[in-house]
Short mmCIF file of C-alpha atoms in Angstrom, two decimals:
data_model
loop_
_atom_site.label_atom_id
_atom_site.label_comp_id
_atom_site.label_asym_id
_atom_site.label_seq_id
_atom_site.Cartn_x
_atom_site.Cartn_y
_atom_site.Cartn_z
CA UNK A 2 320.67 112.33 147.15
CA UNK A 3 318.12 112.91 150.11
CA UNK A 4 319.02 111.56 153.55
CA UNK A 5 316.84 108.80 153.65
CA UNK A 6 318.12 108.00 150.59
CA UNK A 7 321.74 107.42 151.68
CA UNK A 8 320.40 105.59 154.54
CA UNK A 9 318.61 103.21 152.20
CA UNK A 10 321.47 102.70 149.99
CA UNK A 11 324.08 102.43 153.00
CA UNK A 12 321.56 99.73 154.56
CA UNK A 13 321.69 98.08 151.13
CA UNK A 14 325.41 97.88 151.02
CA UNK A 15 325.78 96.92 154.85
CA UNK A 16 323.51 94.09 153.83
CA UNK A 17 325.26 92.83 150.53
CA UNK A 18 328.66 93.16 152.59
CA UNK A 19 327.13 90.41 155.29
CA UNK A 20 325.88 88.35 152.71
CA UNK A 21 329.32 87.88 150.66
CA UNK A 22 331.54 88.31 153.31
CA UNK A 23 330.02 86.82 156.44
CA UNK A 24 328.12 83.55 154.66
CA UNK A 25 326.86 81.74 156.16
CA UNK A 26 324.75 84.50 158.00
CA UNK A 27 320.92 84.85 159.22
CA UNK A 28 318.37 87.91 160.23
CA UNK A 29 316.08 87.39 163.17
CA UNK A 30 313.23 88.56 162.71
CA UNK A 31 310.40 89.37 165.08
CA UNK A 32 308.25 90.61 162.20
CA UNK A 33 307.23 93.85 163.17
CA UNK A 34 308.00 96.52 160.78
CA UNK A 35 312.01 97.12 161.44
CA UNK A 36 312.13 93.92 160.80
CA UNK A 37 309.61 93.89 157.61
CA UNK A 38 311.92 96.39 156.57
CA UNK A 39 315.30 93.78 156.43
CA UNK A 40 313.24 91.24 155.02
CA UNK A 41 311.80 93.06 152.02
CA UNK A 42 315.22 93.98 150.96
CA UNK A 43 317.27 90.92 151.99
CA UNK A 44 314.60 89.18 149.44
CA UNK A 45 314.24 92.03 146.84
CA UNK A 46 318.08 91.61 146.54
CA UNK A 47 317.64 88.10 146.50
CA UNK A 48 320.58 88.48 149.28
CA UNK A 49 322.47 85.15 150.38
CA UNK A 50 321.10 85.58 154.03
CA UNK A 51 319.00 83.09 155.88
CA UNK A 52 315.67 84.34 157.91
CA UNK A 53 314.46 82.79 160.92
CA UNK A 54 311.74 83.92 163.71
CA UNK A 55 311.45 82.86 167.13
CA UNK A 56 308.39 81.22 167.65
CA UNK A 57 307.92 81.61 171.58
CA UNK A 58 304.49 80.06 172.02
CA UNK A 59 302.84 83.44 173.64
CA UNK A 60 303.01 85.16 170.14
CA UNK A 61 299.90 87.35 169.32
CA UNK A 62 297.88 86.02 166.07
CA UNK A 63 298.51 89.88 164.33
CA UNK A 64 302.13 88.43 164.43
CA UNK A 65 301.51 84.89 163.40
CA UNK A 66 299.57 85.68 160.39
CA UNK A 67 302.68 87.96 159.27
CA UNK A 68 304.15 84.49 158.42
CA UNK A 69 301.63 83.27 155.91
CA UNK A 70 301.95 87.24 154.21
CA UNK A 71 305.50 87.21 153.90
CA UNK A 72 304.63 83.44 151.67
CA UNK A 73 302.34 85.12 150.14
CA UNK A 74 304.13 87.67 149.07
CA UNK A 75 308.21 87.05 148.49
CA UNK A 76 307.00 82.85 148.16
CA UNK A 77 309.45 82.57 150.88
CA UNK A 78 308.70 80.60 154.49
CA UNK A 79 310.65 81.81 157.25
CA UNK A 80 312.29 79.41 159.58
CA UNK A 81 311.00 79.06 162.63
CA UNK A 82 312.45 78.30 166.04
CA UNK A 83 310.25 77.44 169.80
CA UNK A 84 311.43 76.76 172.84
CA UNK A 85 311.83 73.41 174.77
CA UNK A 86 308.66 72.11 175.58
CA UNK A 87 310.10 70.71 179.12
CA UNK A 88 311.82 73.63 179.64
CA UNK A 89 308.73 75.87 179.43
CA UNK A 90 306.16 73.31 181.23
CA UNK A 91 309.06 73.39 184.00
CA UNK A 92 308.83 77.02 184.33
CA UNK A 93 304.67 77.16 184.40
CA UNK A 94 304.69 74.29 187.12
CA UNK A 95 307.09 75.91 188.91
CA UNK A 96 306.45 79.59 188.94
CA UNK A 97 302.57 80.05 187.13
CA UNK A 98 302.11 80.97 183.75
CA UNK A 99 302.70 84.45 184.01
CA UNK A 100 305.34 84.19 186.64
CA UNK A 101 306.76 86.97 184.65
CA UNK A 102 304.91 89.94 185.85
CA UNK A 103 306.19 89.06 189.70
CA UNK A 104 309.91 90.22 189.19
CA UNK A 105 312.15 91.20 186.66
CA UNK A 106 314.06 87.76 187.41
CA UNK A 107 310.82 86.10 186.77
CA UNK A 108 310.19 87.99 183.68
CA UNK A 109 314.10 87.34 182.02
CA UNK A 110 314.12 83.64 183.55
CA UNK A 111 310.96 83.47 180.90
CA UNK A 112 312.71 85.22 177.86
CA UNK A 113 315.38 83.07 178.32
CA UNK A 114 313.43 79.98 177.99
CA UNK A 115 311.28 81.21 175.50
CA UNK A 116 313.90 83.55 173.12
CA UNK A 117 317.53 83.19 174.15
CA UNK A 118 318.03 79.51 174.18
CA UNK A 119 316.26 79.23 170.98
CA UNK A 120 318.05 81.90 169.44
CA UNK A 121 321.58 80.14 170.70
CA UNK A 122 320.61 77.40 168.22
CA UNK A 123 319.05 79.58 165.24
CA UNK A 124 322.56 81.07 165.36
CA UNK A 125 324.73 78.02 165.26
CA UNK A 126 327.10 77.69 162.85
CA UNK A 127 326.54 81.26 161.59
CA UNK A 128 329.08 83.48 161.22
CA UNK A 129 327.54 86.74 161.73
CA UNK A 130 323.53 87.23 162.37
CA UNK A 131 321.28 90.55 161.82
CA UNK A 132 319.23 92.55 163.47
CA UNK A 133 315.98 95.33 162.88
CA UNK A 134 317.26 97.19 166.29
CA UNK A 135 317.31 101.50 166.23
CA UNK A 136 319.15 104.11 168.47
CA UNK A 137 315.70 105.74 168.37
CA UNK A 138 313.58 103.00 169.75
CA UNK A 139 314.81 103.34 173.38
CA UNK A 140 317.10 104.46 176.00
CA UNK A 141 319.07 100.76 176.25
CA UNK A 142 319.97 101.39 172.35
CA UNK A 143 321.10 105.05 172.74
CA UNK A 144 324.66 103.40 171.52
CA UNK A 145 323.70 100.93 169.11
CA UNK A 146 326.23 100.42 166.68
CA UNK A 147 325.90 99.01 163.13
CA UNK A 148 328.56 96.17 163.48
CA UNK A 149 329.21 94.90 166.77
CA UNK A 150 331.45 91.59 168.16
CA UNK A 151 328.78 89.32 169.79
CA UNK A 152 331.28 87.71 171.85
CA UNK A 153 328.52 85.67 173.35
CA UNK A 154 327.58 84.04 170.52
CA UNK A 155 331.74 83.87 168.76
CA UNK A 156 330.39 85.94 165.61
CA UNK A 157 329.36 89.67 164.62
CA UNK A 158 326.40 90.49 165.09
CA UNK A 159 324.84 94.03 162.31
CA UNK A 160 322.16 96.64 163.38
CA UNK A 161 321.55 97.58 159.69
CA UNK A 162 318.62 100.00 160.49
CA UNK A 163 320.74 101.44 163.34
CA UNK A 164 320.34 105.17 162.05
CA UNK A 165 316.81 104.99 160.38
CA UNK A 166 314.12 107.13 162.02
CA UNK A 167 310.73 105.48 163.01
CA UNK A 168 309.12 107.81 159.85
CA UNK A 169 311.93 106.04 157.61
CA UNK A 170 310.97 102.89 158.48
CA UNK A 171 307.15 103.35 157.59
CA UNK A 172 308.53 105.91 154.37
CA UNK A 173 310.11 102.36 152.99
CA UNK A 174 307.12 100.81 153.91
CA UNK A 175 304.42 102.92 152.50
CA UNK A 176 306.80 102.97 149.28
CA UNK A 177 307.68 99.66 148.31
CA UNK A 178 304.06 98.30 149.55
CA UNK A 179 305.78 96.07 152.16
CA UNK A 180 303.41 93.92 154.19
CA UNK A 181 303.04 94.77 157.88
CA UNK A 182 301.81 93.26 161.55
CA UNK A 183 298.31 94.87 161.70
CA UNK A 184 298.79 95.43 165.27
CA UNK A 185 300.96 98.68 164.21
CA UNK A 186 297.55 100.05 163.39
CA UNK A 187 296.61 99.63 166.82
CA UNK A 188 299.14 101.49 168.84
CA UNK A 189 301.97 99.01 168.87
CA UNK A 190 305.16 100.28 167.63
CA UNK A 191 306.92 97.84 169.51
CA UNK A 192 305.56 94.18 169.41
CA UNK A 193 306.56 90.88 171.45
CA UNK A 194 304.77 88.37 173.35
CA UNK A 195 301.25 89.11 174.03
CA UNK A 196 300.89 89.25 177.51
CA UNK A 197 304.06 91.42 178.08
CA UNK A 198 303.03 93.91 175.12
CA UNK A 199 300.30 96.67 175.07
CA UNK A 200 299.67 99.39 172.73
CA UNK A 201 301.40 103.09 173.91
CA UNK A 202 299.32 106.60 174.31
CA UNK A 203 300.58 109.43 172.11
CA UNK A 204 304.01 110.90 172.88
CA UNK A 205 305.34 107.88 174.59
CA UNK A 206 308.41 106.21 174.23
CA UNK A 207 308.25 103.44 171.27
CA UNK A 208 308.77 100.52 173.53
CA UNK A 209 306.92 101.91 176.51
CA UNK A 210 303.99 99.25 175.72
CA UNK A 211 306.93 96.37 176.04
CA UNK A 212 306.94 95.06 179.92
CA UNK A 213 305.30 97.97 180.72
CA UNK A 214 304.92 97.50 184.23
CA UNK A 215 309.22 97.65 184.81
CA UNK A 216 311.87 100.40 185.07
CA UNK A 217 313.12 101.41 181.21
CA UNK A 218 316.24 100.43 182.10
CA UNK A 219 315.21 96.91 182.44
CA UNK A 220 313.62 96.18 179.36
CA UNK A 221 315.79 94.02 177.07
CA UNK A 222 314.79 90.25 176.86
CA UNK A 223 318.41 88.82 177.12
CA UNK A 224 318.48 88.50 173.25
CA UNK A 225 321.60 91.25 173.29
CA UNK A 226 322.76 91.03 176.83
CA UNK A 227 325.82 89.14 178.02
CA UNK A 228 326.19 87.93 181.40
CA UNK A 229 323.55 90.04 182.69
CA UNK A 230 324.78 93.07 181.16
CA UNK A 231 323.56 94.84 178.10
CA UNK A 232 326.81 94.79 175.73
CA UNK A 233 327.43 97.57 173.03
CA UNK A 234 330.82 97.31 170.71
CA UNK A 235 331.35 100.70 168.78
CA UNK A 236 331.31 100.28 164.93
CA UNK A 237 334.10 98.06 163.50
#
């Protein structure tokens, strides 16, 4: 059996563990291709595992469309979850509407509005959720493990894809014909909101086009950080 191979059919069995013995459990995705990756085989497998999306209201339309392909093409709709509308009017009275290229405060105050809370109730009364994250996609994930314990969020939390290379991902894709965000045509390996994502120049870092104007260090969203703090568990 190749590598990628074993990775594929260790992903598989990671997935199938989650869905029999961690039900009721859900993968957010943020459908870019890690994350077309999860979804092709959480549906191929017909795998008892919910998907949701956070709909953040700055989304680009490459990544809106994915919704209406991944209908079309696994007759599936994804569930989707936006922020509170007082909540983010708050913020852009407050602070502007891109408040979040002043400071990195400014920046996390608006992931948490638009990502974190959201995600707090797209994972409620879960028992374990999933995500596409890699050890390979930046320095902050150097020690990604496959199973962690979100103490945060009182469940565990799986990085399925946590050893897959950036060619296995596209390998799977290229293979099994799996839809993908057009914008990784473009020069965006990495995709989020559009005003805090650009497309990278050869031999960058994969999520150098993601708040590209802070330190690497910096660059997590809050979506796996706990009290400030970027929290890794080794493997379980």
């Amino acid at each position: 059996m190749s590598d990628f191979a074993a990775r594929l059919a260790a992903t598989v069995s990671i997935l199938e563990k989650i869905a029999t013995e961690f039900s009721p459990a859900v993968f957010a995705s943020s459908l870019a291709a890690e994350d077309m990756v999860l979804t092709d085989l959480i549906l191929r497998h017909k795998l008892n595992i919910g998907i949701f999306s956070l709909e953040t209201g700055r989304l680009h339309k490459e990544t809106l469309s994915m919704l209406d392909r991944i209908k079309e093409t696994y007759d599936y709709e994804v569930e989707l979850y936006k922020p509170e509308t007082d909540a983010v009017n708050s913020y852009v009275q407050q602070h502007g509407l891109n408040a979040f290229y002043d400071s990195v405060e400014m920046r996390k105050e608006c992931c948490r509005i638009r990502k974190v809370e959201p995600l707090n109730r797209a994972l409620s009364g879960n028992k374990a959720w999933i995500t596409g994250q890699r050890r390979a996609q930046s320095a902050t994930r150097a020690e990604l493990a496959v199973q962690e314990d979100d103490v945060a969020h009182a469940m565990q939390k799986f990085n399925p894809l946590t050893d897959w290379s950036e060619d296995d991902v596209w390998h799977y894709i290229r293979s099994n014909n799996v839809p993908y965000n057009a914008l990784h045509d473009k020069g965006y390996p990495s995709i989020g909101c559009e005003p805090c994502t650009r497309a990278i120049q050869p031999g960058e870092d994969v999520r150098a086009g993601r708040w590209w104007w802070e330190n690497p260090e910096s660059k997590e969203c809050g979506l796996h950080v706990v009290d400030g703090k970027l929290v890794r568990i080794k493997s379980i």
